[in-house]
Short mmCIF file of N, CA, C and O in Angstrom, two decimals:
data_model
loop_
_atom_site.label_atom_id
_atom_site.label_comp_id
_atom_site.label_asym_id
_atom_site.label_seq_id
_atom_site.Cartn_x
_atom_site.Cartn_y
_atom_site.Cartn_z
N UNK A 1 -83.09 150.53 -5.81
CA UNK A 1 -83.22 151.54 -6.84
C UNK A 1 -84.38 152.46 -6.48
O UNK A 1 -85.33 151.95 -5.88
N UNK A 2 -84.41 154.16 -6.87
CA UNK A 2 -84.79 154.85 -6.19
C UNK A 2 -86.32 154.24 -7.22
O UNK A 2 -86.57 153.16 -7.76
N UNK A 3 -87.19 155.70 -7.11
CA UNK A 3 -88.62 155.59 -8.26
C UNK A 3 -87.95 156.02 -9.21
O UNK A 3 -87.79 155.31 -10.20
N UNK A 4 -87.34 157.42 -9.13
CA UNK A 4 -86.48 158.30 -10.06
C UNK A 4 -85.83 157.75 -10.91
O UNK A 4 -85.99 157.97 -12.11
N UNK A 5 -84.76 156.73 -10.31
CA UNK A 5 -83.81 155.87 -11.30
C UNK A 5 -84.70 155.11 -11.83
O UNK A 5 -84.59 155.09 -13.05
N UNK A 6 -85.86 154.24 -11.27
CA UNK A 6 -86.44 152.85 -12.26
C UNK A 6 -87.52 153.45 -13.38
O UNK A 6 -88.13 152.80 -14.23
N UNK A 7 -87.59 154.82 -13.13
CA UNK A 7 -88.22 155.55 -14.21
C UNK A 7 -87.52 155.51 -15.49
O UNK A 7 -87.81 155.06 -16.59
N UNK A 8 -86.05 156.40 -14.80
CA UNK A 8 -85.36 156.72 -15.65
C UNK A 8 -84.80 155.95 -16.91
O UNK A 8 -84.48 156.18 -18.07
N UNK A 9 -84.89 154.61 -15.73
CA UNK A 9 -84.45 153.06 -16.75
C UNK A 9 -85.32 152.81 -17.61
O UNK A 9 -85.19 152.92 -18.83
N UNK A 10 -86.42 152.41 -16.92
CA UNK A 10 -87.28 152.28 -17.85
C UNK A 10 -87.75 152.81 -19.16
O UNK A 10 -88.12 152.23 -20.18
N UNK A 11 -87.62 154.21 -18.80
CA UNK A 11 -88.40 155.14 -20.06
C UNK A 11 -87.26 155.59 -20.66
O UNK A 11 -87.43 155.41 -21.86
N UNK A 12 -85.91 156.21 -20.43
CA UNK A 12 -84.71 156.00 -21.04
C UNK A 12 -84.38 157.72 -20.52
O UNK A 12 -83.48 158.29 -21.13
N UNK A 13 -85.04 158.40 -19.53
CA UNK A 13 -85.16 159.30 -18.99
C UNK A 13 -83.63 159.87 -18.48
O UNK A 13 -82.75 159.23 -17.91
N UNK A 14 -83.62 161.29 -18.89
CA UNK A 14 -82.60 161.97 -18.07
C UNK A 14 -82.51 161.94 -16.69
O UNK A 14 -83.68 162.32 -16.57
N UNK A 15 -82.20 161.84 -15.73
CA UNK A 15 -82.05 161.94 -14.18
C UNK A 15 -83.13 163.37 -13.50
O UNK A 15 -83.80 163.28 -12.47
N UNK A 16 -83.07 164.15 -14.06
CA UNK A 16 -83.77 165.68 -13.99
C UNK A 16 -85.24 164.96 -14.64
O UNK A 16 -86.25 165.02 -13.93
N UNK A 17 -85.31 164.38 -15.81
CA UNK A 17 -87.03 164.50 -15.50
C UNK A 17 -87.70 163.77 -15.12
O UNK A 17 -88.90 163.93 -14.91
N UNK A 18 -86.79 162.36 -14.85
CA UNK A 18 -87.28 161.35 -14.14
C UNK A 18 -87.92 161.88 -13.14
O UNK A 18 -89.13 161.72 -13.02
N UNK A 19 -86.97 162.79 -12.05
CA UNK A 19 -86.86 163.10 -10.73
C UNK A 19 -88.25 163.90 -10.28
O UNK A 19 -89.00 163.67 -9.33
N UNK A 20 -88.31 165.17 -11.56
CA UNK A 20 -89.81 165.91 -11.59
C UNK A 20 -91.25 164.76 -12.07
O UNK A 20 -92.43 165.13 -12.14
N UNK A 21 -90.76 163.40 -12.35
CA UNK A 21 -92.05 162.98 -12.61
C UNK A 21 -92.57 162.41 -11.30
O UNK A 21 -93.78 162.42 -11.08
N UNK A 22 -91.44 161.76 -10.15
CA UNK A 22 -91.54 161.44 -8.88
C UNK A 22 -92.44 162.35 -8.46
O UNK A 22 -93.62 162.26 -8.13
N UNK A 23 -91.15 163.86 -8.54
CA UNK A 23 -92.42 165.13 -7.43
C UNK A 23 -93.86 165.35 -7.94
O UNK A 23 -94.76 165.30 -7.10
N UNK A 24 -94.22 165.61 -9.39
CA UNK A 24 -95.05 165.88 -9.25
C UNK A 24 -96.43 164.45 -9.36
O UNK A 24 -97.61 164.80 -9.46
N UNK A 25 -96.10 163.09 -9.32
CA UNK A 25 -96.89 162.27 -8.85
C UNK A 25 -96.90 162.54 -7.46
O UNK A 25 -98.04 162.30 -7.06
N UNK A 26 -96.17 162.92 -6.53
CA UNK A 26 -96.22 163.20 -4.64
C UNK A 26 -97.14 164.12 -4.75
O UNK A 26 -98.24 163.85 -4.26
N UNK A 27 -96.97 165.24 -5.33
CA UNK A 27 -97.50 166.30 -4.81
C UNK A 27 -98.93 166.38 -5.42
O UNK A 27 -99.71 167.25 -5.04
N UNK A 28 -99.25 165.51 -6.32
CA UNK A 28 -101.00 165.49 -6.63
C UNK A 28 -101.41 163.77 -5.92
O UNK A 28 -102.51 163.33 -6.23
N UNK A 29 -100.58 162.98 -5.10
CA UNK A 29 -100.82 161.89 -5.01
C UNK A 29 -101.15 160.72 -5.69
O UNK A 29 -101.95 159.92 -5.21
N UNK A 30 -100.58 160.54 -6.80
CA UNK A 30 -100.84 159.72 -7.84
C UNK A 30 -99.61 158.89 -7.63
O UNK A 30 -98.76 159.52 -7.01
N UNK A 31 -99.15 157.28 -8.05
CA UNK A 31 -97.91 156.49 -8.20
C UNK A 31 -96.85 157.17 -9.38
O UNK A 31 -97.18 157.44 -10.54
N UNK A 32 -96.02 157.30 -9.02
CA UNK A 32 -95.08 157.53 -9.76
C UNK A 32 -94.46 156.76 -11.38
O UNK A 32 -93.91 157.42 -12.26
N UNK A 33 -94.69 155.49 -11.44
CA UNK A 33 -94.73 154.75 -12.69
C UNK A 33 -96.32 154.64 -13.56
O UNK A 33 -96.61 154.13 -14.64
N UNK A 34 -97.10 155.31 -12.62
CA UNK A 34 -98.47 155.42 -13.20
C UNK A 34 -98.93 156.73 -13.74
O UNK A 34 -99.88 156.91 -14.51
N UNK A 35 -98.20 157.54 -13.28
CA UNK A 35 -97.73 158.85 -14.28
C UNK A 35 -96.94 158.78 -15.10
O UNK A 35 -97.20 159.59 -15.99
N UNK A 36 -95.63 157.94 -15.41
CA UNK A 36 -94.85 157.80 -16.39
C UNK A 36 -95.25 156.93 -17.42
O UNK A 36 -94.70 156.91 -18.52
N UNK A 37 -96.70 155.81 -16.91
CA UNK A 37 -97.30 155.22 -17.89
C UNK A 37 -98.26 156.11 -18.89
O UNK A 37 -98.66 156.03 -20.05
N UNK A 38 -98.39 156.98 -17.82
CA UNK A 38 -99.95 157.57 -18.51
C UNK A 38 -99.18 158.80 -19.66
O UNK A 38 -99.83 159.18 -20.64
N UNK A 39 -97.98 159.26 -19.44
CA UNK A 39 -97.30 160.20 -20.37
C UNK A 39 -96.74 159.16 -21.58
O UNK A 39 -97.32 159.31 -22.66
N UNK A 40 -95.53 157.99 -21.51
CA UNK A 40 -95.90 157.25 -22.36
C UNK A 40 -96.91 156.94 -23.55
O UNK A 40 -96.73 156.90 -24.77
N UNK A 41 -97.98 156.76 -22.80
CA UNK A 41 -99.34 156.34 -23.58
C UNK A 41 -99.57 157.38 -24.24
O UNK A 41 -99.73 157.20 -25.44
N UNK A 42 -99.66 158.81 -23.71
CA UNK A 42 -100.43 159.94 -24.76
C UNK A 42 -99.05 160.26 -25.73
O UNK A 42 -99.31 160.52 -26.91
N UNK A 43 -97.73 160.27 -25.34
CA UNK A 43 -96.77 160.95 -26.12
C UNK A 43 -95.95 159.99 -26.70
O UNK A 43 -95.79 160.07 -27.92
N UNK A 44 -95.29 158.95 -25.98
CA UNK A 44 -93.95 158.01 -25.83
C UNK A 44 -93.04 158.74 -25.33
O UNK A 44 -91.87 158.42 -25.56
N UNK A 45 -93.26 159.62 -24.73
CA UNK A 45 -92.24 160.87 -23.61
C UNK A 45 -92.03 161.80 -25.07
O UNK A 45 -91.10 162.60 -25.03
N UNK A 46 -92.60 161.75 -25.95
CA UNK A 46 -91.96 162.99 -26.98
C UNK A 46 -92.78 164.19 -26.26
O UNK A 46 -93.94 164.23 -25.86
N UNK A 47 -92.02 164.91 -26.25
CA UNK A 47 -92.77 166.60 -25.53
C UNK A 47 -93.02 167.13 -26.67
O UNK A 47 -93.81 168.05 -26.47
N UNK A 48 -92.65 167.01 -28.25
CA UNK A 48 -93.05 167.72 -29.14
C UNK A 48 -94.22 167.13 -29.92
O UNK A 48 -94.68 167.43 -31.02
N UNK A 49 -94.60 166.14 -28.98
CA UNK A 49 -95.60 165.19 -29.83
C UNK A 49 -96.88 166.21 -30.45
O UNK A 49 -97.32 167.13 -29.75
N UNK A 50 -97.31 165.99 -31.59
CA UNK A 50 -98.54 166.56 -31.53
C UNK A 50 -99.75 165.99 -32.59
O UNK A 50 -99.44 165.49 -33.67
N UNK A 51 -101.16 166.13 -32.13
CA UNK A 51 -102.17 165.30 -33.07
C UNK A 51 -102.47 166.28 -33.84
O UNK A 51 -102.99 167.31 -33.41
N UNK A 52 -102.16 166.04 -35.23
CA UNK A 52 -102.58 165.96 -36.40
C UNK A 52 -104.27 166.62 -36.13
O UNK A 52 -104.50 167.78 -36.49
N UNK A 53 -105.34 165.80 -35.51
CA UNK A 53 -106.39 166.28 -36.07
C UNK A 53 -106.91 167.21 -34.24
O UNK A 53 -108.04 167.71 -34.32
N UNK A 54 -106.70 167.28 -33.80
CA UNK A 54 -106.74 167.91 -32.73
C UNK A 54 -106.15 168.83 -32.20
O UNK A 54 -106.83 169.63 -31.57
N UNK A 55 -104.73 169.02 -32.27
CA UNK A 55 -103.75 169.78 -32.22
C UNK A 55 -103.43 169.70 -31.00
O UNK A 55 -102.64 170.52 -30.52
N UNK A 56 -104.21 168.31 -29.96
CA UNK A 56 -103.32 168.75 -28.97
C UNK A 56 -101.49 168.19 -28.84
O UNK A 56 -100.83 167.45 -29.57
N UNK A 57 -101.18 168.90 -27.63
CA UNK A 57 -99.46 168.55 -27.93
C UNK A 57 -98.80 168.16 -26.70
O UNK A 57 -99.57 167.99 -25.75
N UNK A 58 -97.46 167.97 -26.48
CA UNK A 58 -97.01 167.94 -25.20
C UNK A 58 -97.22 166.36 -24.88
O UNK A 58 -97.86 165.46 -25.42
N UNK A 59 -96.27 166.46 -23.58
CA UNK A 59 -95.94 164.98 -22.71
C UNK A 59 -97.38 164.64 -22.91
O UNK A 59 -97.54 163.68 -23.67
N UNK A 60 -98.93 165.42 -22.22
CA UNK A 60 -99.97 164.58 -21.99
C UNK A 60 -100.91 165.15 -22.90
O UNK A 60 -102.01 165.36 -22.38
N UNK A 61 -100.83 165.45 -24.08
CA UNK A 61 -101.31 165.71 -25.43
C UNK A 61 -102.19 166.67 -24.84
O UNK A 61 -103.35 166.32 -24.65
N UNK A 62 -101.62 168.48 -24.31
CA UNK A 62 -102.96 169.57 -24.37
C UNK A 62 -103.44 170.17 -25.04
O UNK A 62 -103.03 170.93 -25.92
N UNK A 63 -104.67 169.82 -24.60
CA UNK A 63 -105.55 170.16 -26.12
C UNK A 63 -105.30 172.08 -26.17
O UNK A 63 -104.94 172.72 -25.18
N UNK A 64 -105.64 172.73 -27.66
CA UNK A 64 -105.08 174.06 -27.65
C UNK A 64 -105.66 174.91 -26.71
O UNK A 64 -104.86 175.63 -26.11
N UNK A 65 -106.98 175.02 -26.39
CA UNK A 65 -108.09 175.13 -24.79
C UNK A 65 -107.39 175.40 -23.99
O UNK A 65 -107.08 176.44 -23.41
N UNK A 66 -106.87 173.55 -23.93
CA UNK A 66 -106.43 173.54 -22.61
C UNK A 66 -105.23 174.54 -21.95
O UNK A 66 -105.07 175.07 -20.85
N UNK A 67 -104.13 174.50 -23.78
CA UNK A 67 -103.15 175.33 -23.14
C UNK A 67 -103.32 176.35 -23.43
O UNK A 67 -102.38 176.80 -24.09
N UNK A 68 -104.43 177.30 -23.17
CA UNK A 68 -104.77 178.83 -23.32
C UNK A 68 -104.85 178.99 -21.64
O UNK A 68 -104.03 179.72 -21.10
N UNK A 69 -105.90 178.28 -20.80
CA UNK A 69 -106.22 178.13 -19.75
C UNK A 69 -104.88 177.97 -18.89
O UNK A 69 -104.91 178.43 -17.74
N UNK A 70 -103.70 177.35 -19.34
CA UNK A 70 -102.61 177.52 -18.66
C UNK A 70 -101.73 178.19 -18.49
O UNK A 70 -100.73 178.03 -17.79
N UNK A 71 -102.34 179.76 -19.76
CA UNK A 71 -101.27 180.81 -20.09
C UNK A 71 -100.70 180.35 -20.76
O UNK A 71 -99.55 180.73 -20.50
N UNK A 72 -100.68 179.46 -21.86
CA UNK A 72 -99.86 178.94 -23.06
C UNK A 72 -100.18 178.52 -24.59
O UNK A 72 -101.38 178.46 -24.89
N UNK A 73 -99.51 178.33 -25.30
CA UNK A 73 -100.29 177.63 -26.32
C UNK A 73 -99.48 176.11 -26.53
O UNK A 73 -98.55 175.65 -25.87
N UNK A 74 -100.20 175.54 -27.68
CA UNK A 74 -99.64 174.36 -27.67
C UNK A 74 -98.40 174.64 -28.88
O UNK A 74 -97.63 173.68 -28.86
N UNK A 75 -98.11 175.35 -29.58
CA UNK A 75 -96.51 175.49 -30.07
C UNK A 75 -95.64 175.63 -29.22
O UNK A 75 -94.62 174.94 -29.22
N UNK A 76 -95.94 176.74 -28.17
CA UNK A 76 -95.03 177.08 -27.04
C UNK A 76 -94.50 175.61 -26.18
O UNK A 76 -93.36 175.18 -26.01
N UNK A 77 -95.91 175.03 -25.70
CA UNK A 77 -95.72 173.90 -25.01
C UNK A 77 -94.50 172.81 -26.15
O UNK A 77 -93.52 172.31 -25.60
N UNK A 78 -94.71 172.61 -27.47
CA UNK A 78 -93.94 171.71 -28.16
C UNK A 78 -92.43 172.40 -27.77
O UNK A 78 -91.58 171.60 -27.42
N UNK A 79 -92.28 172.97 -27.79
CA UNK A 79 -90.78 173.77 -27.65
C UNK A 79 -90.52 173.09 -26.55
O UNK A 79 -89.57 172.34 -26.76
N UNK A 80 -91.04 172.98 -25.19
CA UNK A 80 -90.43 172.78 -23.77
C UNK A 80 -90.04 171.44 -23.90
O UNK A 80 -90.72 170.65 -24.54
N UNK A 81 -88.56 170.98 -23.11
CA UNK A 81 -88.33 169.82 -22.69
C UNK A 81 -89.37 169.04 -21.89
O UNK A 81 -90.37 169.57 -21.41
N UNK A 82 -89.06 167.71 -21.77
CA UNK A 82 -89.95 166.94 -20.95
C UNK A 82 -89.92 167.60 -19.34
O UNK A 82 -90.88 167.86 -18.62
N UNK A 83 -88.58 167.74 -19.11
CA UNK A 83 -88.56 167.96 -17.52
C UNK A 83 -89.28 169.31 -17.14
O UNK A 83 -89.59 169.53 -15.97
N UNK A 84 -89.60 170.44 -18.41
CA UNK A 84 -89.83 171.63 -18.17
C UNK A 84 -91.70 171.52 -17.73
O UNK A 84 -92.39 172.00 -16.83
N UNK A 85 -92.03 170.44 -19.15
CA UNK A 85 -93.62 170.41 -19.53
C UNK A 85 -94.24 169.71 -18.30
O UNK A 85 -95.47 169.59 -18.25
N UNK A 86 -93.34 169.18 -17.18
CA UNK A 86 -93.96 168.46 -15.80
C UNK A 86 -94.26 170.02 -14.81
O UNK A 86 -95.11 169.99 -13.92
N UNK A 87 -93.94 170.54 -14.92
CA UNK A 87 -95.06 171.90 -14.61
C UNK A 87 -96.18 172.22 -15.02
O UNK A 87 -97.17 172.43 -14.31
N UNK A 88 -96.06 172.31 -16.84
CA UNK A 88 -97.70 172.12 -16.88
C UNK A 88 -98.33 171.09 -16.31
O UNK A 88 -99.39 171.32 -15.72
N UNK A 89 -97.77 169.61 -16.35
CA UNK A 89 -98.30 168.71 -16.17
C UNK A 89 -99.14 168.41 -14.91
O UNK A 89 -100.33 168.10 -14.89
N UNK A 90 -98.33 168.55 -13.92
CA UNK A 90 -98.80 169.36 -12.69
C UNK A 90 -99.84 170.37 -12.61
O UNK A 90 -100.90 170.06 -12.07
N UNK A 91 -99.65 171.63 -13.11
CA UNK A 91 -100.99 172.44 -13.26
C UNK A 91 -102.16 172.25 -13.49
O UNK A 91 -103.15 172.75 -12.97
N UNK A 92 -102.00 171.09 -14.74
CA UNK A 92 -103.15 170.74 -15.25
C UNK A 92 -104.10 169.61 -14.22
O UNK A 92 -105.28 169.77 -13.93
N UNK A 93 -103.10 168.30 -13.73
CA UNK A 93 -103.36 167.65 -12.37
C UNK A 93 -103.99 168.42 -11.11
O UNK A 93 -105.03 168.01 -10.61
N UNK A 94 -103.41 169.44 -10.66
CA UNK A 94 -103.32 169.91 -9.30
C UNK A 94 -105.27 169.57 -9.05
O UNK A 94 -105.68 168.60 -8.41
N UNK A 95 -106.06 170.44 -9.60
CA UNK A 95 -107.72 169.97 -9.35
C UNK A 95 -108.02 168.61 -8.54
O UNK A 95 -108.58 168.52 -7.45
N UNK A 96 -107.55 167.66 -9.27
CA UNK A 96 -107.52 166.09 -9.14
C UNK A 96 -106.56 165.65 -7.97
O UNK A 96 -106.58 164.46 -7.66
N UNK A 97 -105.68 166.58 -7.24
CA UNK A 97 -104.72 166.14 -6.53
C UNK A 97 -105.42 165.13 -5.28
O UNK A 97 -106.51 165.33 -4.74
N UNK A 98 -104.76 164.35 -5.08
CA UNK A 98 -105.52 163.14 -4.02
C UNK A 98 -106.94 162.69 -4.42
O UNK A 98 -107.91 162.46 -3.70
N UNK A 99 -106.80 162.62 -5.82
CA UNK A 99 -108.25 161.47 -6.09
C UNK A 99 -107.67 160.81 -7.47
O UNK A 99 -108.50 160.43 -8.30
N UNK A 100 -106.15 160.65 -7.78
CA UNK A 100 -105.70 160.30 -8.95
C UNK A 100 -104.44 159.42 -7.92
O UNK A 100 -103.22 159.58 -7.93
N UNK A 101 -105.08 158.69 -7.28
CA UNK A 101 -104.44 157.24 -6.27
C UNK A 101 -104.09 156.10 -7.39
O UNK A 101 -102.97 155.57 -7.38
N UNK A 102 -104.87 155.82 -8.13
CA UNK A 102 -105.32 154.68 -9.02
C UNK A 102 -104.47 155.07 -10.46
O UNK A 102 -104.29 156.27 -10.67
N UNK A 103 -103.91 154.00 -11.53
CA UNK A 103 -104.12 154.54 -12.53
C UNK A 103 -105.23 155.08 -13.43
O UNK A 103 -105.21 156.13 -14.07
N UNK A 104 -106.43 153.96 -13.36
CA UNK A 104 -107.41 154.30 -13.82
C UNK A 104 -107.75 155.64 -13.22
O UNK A 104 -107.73 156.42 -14.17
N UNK A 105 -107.95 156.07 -12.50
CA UNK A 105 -108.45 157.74 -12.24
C UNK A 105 -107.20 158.68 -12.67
O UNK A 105 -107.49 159.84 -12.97
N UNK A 106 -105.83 158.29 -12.74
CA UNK A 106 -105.22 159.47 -12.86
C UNK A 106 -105.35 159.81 -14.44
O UNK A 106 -105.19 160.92 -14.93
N UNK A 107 -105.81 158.15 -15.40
CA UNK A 107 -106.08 158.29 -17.03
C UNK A 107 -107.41 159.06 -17.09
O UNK A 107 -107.59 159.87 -18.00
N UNK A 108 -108.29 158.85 -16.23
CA UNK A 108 -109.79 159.55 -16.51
C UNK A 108 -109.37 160.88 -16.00
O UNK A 108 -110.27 161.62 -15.61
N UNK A 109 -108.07 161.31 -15.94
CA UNK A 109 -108.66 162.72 -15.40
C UNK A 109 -107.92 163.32 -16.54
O UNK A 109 -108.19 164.49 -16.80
N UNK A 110 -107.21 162.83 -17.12
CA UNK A 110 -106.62 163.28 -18.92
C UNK A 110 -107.38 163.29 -19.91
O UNK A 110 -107.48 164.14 -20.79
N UNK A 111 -108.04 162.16 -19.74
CA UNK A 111 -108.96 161.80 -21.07
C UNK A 111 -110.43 162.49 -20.64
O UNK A 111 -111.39 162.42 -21.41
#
């Protein structure tokens, strides 16, 4: 079984965003189920998730800051599918790319 599929199983994932959670753990060097843990944990994969007293939103809860800095806001971001919001997700990663090996560092670089 690929990463893609045991994602997909696992988290109950479409095939498409499983697949973008693979690429973009490759392309910042992070494990692939250790990015799907760490989205889990902030959302439960809801992309419309959002905190109440913070307002952040999205797969990895961005704070409203954060999604100004990405050219976005966080309503906009609630709108996007999961497979779409692994672009921001990525964007927001890319800094950290090849020092988010570990889970623990790829959670300290969210939190």
């Amino acid at each position: 079984m690929s990463p893609a599929d045991a994602i997909a199983t696992a988290y109950r994932l479409d095939d498409h965003t499983a697949s973008e959670v693979v690429r973009v753990a490759e392309r910042i060097g992070a494990q692939p189920f250790d990015l799907a843990n760490l989205i889990y944990f902030e959302s439960r994969w809801n992309p419309a998730a959002r905190n109440t007293r913070s307002g952040a939103s999205g797969l990895i809860q961005f704070m409203p800051s954060t999604a100004v800095k990405l050219g976005t806001t966080t309503a906009a971001i609630r709108k996007l599918g999961a497979a779409d919001q692994m672009s921001l997700v990525e964007r927001y990663l890319a800094p950290y790319a090849g020092r988010v090996g570990s889970a623990p560092a790829l959670f300290m670089a969210v939190f």
